[in-house]
XYZ file of C-alpha atoms in Angstrom:
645
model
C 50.158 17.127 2.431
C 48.390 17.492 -0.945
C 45.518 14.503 -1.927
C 46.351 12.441 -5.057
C 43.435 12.545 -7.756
C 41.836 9.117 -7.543
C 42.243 6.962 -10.488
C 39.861 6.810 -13.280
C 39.847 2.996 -12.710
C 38.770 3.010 -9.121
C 36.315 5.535 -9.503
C 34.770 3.473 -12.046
C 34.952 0.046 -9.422
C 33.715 2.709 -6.400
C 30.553 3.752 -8.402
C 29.586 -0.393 -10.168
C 30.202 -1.560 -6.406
C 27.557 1.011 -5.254
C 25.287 1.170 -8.235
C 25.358 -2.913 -7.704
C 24.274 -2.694 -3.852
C 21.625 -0.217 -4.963
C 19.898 -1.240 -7.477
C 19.774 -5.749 -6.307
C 16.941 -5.068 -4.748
C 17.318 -6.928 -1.696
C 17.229 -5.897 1.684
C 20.771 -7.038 2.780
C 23.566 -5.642 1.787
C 26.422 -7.948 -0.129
C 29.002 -8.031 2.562
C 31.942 -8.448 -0.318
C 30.554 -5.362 -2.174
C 30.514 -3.576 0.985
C 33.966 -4.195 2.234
C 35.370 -3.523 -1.726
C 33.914 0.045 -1.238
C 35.448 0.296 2.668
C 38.836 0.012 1.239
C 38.891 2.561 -1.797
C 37.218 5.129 0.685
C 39.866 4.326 2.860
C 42.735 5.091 0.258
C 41.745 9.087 0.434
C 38.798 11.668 1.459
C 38.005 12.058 -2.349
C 36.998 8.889 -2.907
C 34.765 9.286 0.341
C 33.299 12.682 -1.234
C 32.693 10.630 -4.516
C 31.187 8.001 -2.699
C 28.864 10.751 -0.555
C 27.750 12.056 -4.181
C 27.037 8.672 -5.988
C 25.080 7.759 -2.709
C 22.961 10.934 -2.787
C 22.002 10.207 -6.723
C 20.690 7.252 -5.361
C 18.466 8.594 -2.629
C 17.252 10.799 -5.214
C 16.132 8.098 -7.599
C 12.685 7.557 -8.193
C 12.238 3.994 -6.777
C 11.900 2.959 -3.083
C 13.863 0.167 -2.879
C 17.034 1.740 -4.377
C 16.625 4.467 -1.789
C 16.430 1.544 1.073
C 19.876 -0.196 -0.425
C 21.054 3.546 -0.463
C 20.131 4.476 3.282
C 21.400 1.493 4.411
C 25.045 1.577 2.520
C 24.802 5.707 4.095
C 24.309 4.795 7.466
C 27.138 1.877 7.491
C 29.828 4.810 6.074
C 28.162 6.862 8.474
C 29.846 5.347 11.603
C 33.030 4.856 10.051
C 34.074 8.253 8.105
C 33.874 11.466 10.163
C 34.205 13.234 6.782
C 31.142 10.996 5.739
C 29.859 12.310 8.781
C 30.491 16.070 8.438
C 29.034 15.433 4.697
C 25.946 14.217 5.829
C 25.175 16.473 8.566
C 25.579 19.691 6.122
C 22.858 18.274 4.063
C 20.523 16.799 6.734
C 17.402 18.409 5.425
C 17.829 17.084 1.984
C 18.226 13.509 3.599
C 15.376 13.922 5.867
C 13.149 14.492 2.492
C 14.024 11.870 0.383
C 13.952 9.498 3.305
C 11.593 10.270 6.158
C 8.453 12.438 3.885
C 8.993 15.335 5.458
C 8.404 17.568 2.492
C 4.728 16.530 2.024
C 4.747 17.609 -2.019
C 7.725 15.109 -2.250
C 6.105 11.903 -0.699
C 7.989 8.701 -1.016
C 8.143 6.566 -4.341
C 6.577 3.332 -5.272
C 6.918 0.540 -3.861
C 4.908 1.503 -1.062
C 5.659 -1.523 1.097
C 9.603 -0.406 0.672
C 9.146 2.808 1.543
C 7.123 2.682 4.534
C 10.330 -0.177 5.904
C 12.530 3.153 4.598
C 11.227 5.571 7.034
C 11.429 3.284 9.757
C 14.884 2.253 8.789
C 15.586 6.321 8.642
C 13.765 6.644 12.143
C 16.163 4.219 13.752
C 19.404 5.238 12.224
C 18.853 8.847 13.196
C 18.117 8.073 16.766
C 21.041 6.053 17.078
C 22.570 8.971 15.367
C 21.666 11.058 17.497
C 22.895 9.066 20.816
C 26.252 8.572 19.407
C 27.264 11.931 17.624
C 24.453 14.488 19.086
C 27.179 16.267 21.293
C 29.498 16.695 18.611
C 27.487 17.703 15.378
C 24.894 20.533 16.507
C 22.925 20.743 13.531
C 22.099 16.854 14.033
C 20.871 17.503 17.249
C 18.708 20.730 15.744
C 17.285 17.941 13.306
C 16.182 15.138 16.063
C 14.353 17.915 18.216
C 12.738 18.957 14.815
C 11.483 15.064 14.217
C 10.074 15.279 17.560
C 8.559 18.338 18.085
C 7.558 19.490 14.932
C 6.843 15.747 12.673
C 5.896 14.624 16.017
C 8.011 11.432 15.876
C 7.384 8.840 18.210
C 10.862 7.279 18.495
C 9.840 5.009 21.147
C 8.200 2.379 18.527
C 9.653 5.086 15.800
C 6.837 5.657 13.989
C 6.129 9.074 12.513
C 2.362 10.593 11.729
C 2.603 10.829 7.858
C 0.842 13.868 5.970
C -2.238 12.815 5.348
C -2.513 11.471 8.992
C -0.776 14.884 10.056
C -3.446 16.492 7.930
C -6.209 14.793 9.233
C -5.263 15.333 13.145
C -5.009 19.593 12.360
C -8.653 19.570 10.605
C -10.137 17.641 13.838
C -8.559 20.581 15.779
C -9.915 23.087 13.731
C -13.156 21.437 13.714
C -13.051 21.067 17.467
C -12.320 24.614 18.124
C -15.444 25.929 15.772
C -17.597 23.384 17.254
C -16.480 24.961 20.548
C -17.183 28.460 19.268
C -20.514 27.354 18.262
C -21.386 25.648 21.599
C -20.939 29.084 23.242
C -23.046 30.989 20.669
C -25.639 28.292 21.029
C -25.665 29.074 24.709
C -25.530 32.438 24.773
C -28.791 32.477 22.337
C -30.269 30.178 24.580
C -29.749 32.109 27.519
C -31.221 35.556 25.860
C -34.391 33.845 24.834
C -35.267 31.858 27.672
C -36.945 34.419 30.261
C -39.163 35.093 27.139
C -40.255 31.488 26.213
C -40.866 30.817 30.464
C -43.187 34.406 30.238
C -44.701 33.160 27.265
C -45.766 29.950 28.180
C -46.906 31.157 31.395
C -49.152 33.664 29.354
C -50.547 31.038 27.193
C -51.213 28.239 30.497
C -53.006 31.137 32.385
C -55.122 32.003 29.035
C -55.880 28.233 28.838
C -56.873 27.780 32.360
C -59.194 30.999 32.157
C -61.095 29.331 28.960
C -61.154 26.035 30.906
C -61.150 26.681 34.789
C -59.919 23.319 36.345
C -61.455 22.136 40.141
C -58.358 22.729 41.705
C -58.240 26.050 41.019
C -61.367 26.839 42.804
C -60.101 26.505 46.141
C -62.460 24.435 47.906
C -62.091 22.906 51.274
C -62.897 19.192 51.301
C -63.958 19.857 55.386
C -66.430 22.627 55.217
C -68.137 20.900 52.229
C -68.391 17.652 54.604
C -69.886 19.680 57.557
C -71.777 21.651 55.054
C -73.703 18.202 54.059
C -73.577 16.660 57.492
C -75.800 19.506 58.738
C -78.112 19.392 55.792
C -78.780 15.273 56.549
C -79.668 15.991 60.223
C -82.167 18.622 59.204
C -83.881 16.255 56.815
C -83.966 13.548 59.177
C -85.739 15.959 61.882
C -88.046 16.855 59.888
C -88.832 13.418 58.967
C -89.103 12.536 62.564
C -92.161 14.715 63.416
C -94.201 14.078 60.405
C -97.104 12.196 61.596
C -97.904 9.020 59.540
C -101.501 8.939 58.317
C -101.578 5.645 56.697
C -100.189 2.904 57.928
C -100.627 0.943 54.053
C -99.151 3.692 52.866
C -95.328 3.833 55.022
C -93.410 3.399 51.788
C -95.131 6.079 49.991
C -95.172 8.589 52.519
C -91.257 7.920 53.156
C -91.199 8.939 49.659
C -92.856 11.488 49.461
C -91.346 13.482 52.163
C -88.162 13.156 50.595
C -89.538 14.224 47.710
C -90.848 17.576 49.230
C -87.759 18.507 50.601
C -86.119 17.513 47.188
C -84.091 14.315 48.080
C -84.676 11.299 46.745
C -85.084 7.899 48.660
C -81.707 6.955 50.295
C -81.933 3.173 49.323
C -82.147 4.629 45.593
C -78.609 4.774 43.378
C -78.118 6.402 40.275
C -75.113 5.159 37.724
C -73.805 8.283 35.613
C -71.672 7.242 32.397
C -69.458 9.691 31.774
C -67.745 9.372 28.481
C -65.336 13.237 28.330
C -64.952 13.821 24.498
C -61.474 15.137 23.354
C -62.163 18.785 21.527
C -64.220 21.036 24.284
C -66.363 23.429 22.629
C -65.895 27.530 23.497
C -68.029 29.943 22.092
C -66.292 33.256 21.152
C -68.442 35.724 23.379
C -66.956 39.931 23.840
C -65.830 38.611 27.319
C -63.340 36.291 26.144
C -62.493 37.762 23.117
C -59.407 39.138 24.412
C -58.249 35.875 25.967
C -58.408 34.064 22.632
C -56.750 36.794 20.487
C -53.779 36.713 23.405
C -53.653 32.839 23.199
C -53.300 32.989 19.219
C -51.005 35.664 19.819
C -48.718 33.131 21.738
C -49.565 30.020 19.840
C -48.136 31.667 16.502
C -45.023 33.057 18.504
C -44.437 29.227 19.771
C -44.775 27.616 16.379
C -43.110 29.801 14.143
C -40.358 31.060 16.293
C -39.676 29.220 19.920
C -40.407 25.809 18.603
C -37.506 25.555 15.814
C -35.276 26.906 17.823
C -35.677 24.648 20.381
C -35.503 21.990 18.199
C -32.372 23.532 16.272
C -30.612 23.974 19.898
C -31.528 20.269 20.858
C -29.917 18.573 17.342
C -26.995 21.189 17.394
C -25.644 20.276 21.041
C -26.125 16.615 20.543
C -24.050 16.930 17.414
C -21.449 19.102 19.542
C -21.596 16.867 22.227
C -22.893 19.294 24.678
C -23.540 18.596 28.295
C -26.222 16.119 29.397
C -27.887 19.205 31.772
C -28.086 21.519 28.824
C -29.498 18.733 26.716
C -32.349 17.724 29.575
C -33.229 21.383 30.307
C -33.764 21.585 26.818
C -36.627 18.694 26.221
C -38.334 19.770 29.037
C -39.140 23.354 27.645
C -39.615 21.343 24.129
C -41.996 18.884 26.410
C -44.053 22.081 28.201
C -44.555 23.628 24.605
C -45.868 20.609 23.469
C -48.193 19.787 25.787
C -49.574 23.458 25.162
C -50.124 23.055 22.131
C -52.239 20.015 22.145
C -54.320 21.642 25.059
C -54.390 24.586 22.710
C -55.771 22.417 19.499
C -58.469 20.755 21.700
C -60.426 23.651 21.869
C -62.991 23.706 19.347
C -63.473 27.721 19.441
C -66.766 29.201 17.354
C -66.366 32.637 16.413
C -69.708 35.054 17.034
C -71.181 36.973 14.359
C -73.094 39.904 14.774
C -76.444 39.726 13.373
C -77.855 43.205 11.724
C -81.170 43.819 12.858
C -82.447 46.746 10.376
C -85.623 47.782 10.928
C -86.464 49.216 7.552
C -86.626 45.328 6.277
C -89.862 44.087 6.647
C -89.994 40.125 6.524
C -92.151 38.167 4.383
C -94.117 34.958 5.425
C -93.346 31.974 3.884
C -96.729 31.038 3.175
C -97.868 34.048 1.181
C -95.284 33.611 -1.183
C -96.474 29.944 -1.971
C -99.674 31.236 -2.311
C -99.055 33.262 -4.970
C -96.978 31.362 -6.763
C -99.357 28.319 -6.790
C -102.023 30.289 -8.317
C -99.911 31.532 -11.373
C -98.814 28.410 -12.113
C -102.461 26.685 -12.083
C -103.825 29.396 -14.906
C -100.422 28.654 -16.935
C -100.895 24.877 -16.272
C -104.126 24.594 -17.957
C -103.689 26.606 -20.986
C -100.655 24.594 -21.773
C -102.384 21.430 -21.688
C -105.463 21.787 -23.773
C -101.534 22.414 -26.446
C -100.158 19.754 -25.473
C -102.413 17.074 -25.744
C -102.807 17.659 -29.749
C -99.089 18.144 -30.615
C -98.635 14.572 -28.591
C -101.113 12.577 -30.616
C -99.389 13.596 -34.013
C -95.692 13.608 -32.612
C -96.539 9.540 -31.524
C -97.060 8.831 -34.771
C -94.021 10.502 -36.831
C -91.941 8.865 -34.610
C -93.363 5.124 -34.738
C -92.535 5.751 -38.862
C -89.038 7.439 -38.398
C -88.050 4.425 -35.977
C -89.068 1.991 -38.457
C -86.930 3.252 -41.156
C -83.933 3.720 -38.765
C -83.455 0.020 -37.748
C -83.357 -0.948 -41.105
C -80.452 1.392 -42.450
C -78.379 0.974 -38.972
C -78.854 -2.766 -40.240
C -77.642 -2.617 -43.131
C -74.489 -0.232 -42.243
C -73.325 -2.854 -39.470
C -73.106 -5.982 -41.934
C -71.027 -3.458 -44.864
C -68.667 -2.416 -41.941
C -68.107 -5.831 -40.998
C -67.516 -6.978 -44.644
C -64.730 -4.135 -44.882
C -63.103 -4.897 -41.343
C -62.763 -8.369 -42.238
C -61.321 -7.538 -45.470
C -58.721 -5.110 -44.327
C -57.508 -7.757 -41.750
C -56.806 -9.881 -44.289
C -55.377 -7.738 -46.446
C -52.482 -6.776 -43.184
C -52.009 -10.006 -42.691
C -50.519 -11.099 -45.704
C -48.858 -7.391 -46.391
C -44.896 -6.527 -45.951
C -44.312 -4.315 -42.433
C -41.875 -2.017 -42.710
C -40.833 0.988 -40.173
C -41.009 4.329 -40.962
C -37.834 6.211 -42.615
C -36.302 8.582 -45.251
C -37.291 6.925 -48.435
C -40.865 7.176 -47.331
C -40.372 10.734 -46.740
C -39.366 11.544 -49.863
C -41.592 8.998 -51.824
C -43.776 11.570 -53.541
C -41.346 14.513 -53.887
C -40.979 15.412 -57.560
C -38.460 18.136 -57.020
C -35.939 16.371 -54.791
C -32.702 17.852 -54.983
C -29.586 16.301 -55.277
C -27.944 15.331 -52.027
C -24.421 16.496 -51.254
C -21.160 15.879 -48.707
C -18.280 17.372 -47.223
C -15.211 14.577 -48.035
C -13.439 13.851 -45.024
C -9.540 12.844 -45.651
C -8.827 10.873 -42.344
C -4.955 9.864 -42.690
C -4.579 6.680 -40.825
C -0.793 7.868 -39.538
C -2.276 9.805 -36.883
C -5.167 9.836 -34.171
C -6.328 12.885 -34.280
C -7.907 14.118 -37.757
C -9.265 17.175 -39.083
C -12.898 16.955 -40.645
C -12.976 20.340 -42.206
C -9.832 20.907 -44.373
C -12.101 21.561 -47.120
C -15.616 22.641 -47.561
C -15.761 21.589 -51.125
C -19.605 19.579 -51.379
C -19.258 16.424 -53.576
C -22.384 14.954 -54.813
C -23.953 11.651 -52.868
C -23.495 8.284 -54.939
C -26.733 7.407 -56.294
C -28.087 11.016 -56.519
C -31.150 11.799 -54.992
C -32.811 8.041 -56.040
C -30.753 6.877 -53.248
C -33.107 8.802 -51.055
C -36.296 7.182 -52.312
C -34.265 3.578 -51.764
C -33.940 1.249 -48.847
C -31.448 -1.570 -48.675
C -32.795 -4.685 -46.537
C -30.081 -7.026 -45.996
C -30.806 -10.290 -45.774
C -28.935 -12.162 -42.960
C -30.937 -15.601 -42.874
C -32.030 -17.706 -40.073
C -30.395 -17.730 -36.814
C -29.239 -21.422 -36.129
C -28.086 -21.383 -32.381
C -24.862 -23.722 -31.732
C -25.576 -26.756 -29.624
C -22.024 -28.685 -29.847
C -18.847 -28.121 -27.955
C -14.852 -28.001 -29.005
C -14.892 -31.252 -26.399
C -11.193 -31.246 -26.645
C -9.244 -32.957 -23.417
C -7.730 -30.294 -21.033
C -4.695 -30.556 -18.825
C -7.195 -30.397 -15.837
C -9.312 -33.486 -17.062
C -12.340 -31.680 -18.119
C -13.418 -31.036 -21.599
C -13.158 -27.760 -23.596
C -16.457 -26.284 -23.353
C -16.339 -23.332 -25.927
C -18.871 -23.244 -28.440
C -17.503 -22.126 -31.756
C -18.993 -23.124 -34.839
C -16.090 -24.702 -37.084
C -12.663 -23.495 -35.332
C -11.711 -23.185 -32.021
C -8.716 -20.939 -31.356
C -7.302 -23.117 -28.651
C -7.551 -26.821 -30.326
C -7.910 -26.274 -33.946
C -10.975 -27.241 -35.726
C -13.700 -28.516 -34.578
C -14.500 -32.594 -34.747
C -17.255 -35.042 -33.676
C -15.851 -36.482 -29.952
C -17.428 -38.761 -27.673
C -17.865 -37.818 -23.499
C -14.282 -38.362 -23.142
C -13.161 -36.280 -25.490
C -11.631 -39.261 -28.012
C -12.718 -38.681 -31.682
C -15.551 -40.541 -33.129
C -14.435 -40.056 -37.199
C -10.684 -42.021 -37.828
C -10.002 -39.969 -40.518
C -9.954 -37.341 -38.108
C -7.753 -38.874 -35.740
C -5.074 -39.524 -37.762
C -5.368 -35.748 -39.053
C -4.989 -34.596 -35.332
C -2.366 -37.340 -34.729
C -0.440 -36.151 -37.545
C -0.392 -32.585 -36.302
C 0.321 -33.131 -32.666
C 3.847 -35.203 -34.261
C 4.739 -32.076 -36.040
C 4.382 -29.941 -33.802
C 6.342 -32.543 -31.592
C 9.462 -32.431 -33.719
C 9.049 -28.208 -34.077
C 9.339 -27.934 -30.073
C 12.030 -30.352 -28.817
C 10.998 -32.716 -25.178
C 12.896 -30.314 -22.913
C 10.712 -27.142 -24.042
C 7.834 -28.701 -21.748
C 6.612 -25.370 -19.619
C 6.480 -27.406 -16.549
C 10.161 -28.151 -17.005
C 10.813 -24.982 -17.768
C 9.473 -23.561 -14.518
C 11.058 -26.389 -12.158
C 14.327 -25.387 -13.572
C 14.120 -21.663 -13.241
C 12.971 -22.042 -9.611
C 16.126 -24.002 -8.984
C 18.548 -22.404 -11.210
C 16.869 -18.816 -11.755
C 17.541 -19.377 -15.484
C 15.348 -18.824 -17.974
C 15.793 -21.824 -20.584
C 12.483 -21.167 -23.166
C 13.881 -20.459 -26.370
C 12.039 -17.608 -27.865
C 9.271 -17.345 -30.325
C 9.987 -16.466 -34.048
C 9.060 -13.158 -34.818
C 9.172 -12.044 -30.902
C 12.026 -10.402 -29.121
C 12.783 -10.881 -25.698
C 13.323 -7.749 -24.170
C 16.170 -8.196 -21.382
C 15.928 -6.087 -17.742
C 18.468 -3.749 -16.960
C 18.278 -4.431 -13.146
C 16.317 -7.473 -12.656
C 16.211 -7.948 -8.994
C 14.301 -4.174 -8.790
C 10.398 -4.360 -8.945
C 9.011 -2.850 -11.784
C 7.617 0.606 -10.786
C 6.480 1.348 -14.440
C 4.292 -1.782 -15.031
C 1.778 -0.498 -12.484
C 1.248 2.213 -15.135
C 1.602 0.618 -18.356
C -2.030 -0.386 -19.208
C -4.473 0.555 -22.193
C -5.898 3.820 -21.075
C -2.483 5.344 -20.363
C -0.563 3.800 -23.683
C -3.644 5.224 -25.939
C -3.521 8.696 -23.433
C 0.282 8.833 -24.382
C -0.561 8.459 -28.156
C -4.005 10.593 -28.046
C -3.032 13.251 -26.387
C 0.461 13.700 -27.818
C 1.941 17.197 -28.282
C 2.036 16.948 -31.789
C -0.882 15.360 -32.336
C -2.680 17.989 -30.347
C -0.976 20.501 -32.552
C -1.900 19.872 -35.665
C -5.903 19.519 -34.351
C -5.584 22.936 -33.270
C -4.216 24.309 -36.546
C -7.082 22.375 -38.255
C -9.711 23.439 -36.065
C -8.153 27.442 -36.480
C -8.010 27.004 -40.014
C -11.714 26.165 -40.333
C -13.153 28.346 -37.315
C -11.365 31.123 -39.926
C -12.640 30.396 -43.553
C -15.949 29.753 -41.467
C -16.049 33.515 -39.604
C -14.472 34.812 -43.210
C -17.476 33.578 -44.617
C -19.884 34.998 -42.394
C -19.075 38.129 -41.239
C -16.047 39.048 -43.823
C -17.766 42.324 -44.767
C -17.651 43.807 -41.341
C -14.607 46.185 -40.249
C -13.606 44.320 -37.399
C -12.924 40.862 -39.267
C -11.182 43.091 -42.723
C -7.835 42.855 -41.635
C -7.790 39.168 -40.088
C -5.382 36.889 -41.827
């Protein structure tokens, strides 16, 4: 059985019912509208197929919330025609980028609000989809496991990771992985340098303790030094016992004295010591430690140049890579030991010896033989020079007393003339015009000033872009060259600040506070009013009274904006009868949100007009045209430029 053609006047009815569910705007769908389209697709498949098509034009639109309306008229046909069905499912991928994103290059349109509620609408009505029809379309089933193991869909609470948030979760796993990759370089380096940092700062501590021996490493046992002294006390005290006392005055001195001889002092006697250890110890560089110093430097160098920063680099780049805590600790206490070696290391104060050369072919001079010598030259020199001196003084004295004399009086009278002439020339820039610095002053004595000349510039006021160099024909300046020895001062009298208002009562209660000198561009001009904005001059009034009755009988009682609004909010009509000279410009689709508006500011209306193709054009030509007269000029006698046009 053969399909009839479907009418020309129901395909006409199919398409307005659909183009007027599409493009209202609203998230419900007009039940009437719907069930008009249910019955023509129910007349024949081509009207289903037609439907399909006009449906898809609509997903492909470049607004979000005609592609909602769209989705949501697909997935109601979607349940009821298996050709609808069979339709869809042969074009899945196409539907799964215009509604879910998954084409990141073709991300979902404005308004952003719709078309995140798109996606999730999508989300659902492909899992329920999926549950009713899985089993009998494959390829629909090939597209949910895609969703979920590829766009990682979460159809739970269907939400899907968009691209950016896709993008953002594979360069954390990247970065993860190299951060890994470094961990283990990190620790390998670590482990290859570590046997030589623990020899080297056992080298250094044993070349420290060899310049500075501590007590503990001597060895000593705390019980043979205690016998050792308990021994040496019972000896003294025997041979105190069979001294024989001579002098019985004398007990206290004799006690003393026989622990004097055997170099103790008396036991009742206590010394205090102050001890006071200073922080730098002082070595002396001798040929027996020589060695041990050059070693230690040797090491010291080695720690701060090379063991040291990369200790340091090792600690920072495992906390950054959030390395163990084990790692971390073993770490600051090799970064502790070095320390502490190097401040044991810069307390020694270390004096380097110098051998002294004792040549015996030098013979050394005393001191005092030299002064002797010289003392007797300069007493035989002393006295010839003063019998000299003492004449040339006496007549010196006097030429001087007369030179001084005449001094004071010119210096005297130069001070009071420079006075007279400072004063003078003060008064004289006082009263004087000031006047900066410019051209005419330049060229104030220049006899042979040539005439000054310029290249016309013929700006057409049709077009944005304009060419400064159509034509290098030099005009002569107006004036000639006396309008370089001129300067025009213009004279724009005395500022007088504004200290009144416009004053004029506002809808709010307050008064106008604009300060304009004679008109204000809200209220008119400008008049005397009192603090409540009520005019002080009649004549005045009546002039504003008369206006406000004109313009009263221009605009009728019912053109009051606040009427206007109440009824449009009740009646959605739009009763403001429009402005002479003003068209209204009528919306196509009203109930859609204006994508374009978002866009339509200064910067991109003068970008539209600035950088237009044609306007672009003809600056290039211009531009050519004088980069070529300018190079023909220049370098037209060369062989390379003979032949260029």
């Amino acid at each position: 059985m053969e399909l009839k053609r479907p009418k020309k006047t129901t395909l006409e009815d199919l398409s307005k019912a659909i183009k007027d569910i599409t493009h209202s705007g609203q998230k419900g769908i007009n039940q009437l509208e719907l069930d008009k389209i249910i019955n023509l697709c129910k007349i024949s498949e081509k009207y289903v197929q037609q439907a399909y098509h006009l449906i898809i034009s609509d997903l492909e639109k470049n607004h979000s919330e005609i592609r909602y309306s769209a989705f949501q008229l697909c997935d109601d046909l979607f349940r009821r025609s298996s050709c609808f069905r069979s339709l869809i499912v042969s074009d899945m991928q196409h539907i799964f980028e215009l509604s879910l994103e998954t084409n990141s290059a073709k991300p979902l349109p404005q308004p952003r609000s719709r078309a995140i509620e798109l996606k999730r609408l999508a989300l659902k009505a492909v899992y329920q989809w999926h549950h009713l029809y899985g089993k009998e379309y494959k390829k629909l089933a090939i597209g949910f496991s895609y969703l979920q193991r590829c766009k990682k869909v979460d159809f739970s609470n269907f939400t899907t990771v968009d691209a950016v948030t896709h993008f953002d979760i594979e360069r954390s796993r990247r970065q993860s992985l190299i951060n890994e990759e470094r961990k283990k370089k990190i620790l390998v380096e670590i482990k290859d340098m570590e046997p030589e940092i623990r020899s080297s700062i056992k080298s250094l501590s044993n070349c420290i303790n060899l310049l500075i021996p501590e007590p503990d490493h001597f060895f000593i046992n705390e019980n043979d030094f205690s016998e050792m002294d308990n021994t040496y006390r019972n000896n003294i005290f025997k041979a105190y016992e069979n001294k024989h006392i001579v002098d019985e005055e004398c007990i206290e001195e004799g006690e003393s004295s026989s622990w004097r001889e055997v170099g103790m002092p008396n036991l009742n006697h206590s010394v205090q010591l102050l001890f006071t250890p200073s922080k730098t110890i002082e070595i002396n560089e001798t040929t027996e430690n020589s060695s041990i110093l050059e070693n230690a430097k040797g090491f010291i160098k080695l720690i701060n140049n090379r063991y040291m920063p990369s200790v340091n680099s090792w600690i920072q780049s495992l906390t950054l890579l959030s390395g163990s805590q084990d790692e971390i600790k073993q770490l600051l206490d090799t970064k502790e030991e070095l320390q502490n070696l190097l401040r044991k290391y810069n307390n020694l104060n270390i004096h380097t010896y110098d051998e002294v050369s004792t040549d015996s072919e030098l013979e050394e001079v005393k001191e005092s033989h030299i002064k002797e010598i010289v003392y007797k030259k300069r007493k035989t020199s002393c006295e010839d020079a003063w019998r000299i001196q003492s004449d040339n003084i006496s007549k010196e004295t006097k030429q001087s007393e007369h030179i001084s004399s005449n001094s004071n009086q010119n210096e005297a009278q130069r001070s009071t003339s420079k006075e007279v002439k400072l004063d003078r020339k003060k008064k004289l820039l006082s009263v004087a015009p000031k006047r900066p610095y410019d051209i005419d002053l330049y060229h104030w004595e220049d006899p042979l000033l040539p005439t000054p000349t310029m290249i016309p510039v013929n700006a057409e006021g049709s077009r944005f872009w304009a060419s400064t160099c159509d034509e290098l024909n030099e005009v002569p300046v107006p004036g000639g060259s006396t309008s370089l020895r001129t300067r025009v001062i213009e004279f724009t009298g005395k500022f007088e600040p504004i200290t009144h208002t416009c004053r004029a009562p506002l809808p709010s209660g307050k008064l106008c506070p604009r300060k304009d000198k004679f008109k204000c561009p809200f209220h008119g001009a400008i008049v005397q009013r009192n603090d409540f904005g009520q005019c002080t001059n009649p004549e005045d009034a009546e002039r504003l009274a008369l206006l406000a009755e004109k313009q009263q009988k221009e605009t009728p009682d019912w053109q009051d904006p606040i009427l206007l609004k109440e009824i449009e909010a009740q009646t959605g009509l739009d009763l403001k009868i429009p402005e002479k000279g003003k068209r209204k410009t009528k919306r196509k689709y009203p109930g859609l949100t204006d994508v374009k508006a978002k866009h339509n500011n200064t910067t991109n209306r003068l970008m539209r007009k600035v950088f237009n193709r044609s306007s672009v054009r003809k600056v290039a030509t211009s531009l050519d045209k004088f980069d070529r007269r300018r190079f023909k000029d220049k370098f037209g006698d060369n062989f390379n430029y003979v032949y260029d046009k």
